[in-house]
XYZ file of C-alpha atoms in Angstrom:
127
model
C 45.578 17.286 -49.052
C 44.369 19.018 -45.953
C 45.056 22.326 -47.701
C 42.785 21.443 -50.646
C 40.013 20.231 -48.348
C 40.353 23.498 -46.406
C 39.982 25.511 -49.681
C 36.801 23.522 -50.545
C 35.249 24.165 -47.170
C 36.375 27.853 -47.353
C 34.690 28.154 -50.834
C 31.475 26.742 -49.452
C 31.635 29.008 -46.502
C 32.052 32.097 -48.713
C 29.282 30.830 -50.951
C 26.930 30.506 -48.003
C 27.969 33.994 -46.809
C 27.066 35.401 -50.171
C 23.708 33.603 -50.338
C 22.670 34.688 -46.803
C 23.550 38.295 -47.672
C 21.184 38.244 -50.635
C 18.234 37.389 -48.306
C 18.424 40.743 -46.489
C 18.331 44.167 -48.047
C 21.010 46.701 -47.029
C 20.013 50.017 -45.510
C 21.054 53.486 -46.433
C 19.637 56.982 -46.409
C 18.116 59.498 -48.801
C 17.583 63.178 -48.022
C 14.076 64.562 -48.703
C 13.130 68.075 -47.692
C 16.190 68.230 -45.448
C 15.282 65.030 -43.643
C 17.193 61.751 -43.759
C 14.922 58.832 -44.575
C 16.056 55.273 -44.173
C 15.708 53.226 -47.293
C 16.413 49.563 -48.183
C 18.531 48.637 -51.166
C 18.541 45.155 -52.659
C 21.500 43.477 -54.073
C 21.104 41.946 -57.518
C 24.617 40.683 -57.723
C 27.270 40.101 -55.035
C 30.726 39.345 -56.333
C 32.307 36.680 -54.103
C 35.169 37.816 -51.936
C 38.419 35.956 -52.223
C 40.138 34.824 -49.106
C 43.606 36.414 -48.838
C 46.451 33.856 -49.088
C 48.197 35.240 -46.079
C 45.060 34.993 -43.896
C 44.443 31.459 -45.092
C 48.060 30.449 -44.442
C 47.819 31.933 -40.964
C 44.248 30.510 -40.443
C 43.079 34.038 -39.571
C 39.428 35.008 -39.520
C 37.934 38.504 -39.412
C 35.619 40.962 -40.875
C 35.513 44.257 -42.720
C 32.782 46.945 -42.473
C 32.472 48.972 -45.688
C 30.475 52.095 -46.328
C 29.427 53.358 -49.724
C 26.617 54.996 -51.687
C 24.361 53.304 -54.278
C 23.699 55.358 -57.455
C 20.301 55.801 -59.025
C 21.415 53.172 -61.460
C 22.326 50.640 -58.701
C 26.155 50.956 -58.923
C 28.348 51.111 -55.869
C 29.950 54.507 -55.492
C 32.965 55.572 -53.381
C 33.329 52.482 -51.085
C 35.692 52.825 -48.101
C 36.635 50.750 -45.177
C 35.124 51.891 -41.874
C 36.581 49.042 -39.743
C 38.428 45.829 -40.165
C 39.635 43.111 -37.836
C 42.411 42.210 -37.984
C 43.224 45.682 -39.270
C 44.127 45.716 -42.984
C 44.135 41.909 -43.467
C 40.860 41.593 -45.394
C 40.379 45.217 -46.597
C 41.636 44.644 -50.202
C 39.528 41.481 -50.784
C 36.355 43.215 -49.382
C 36.865 46.307 -51.474
C 37.564 44.307 -54.717
C 34.320 42.353 -54.134
C 32.072 45.323 -53.216
C 33.217 47.459 -56.127
C 31.587 44.805 -58.397
C 28.218 44.539 -56.508
C 25.047 45.625 -58.318
C 21.854 46.853 -56.603
C 18.277 47.038 -57.836
C 18.142 50.704 -58.815
C 16.555 52.553 -55.811
C 13.175 54.168 -56.351
C 11.567 56.707 -54.014
C 7.996 57.816 -54.875
C 8.502 56.686 -58.440
C 11.778 58.532 -58.915
C 15.304 56.908 -59.102
C 17.419 58.150 -56.192
C 20.885 57.771 -54.880
C 21.029 56.078 -51.498
C 23.917 57.274 -49.225
C 25.761 55.744 -46.233
C 25.070 52.107 -46.906
C 27.116 49.902 -44.615
C 27.830 46.207 -44.949
C 29.854 43.860 -42.957
C 31.787 41.049 -44.767
C 32.868 38.171 -42.563
C 35.766 36.010 -43.452
C 35.647 32.534 -41.727
C 37.538 29.399 -42.174
C 35.337 26.412 -41.509
């Protein structure tokens, strides 16, 4: 019974994490005339990250920082883990989620562009 209650609370926690992430745009860079220009990219869809069973069983919390590019069409390109704590425990769940994210196609001066080096932090918390 406690396990089911924990799952419900965990689901709500992940839902709230997802909703709060939608409020803020992520930042990346485009290169114009040899200069890097910071640019915001807005998420249109954020797939929920599933909590790994092992982490749940051990009541472990943590985070993963992932870096990727956003294509001119708004797709996530080449995501990779920069950092995770505890190392490796949440990486797979974070990558599976982020690969499904969709962004508003980035536009710079009326032209669709690819935005590079976008970094996001996914937190995994049991509440």
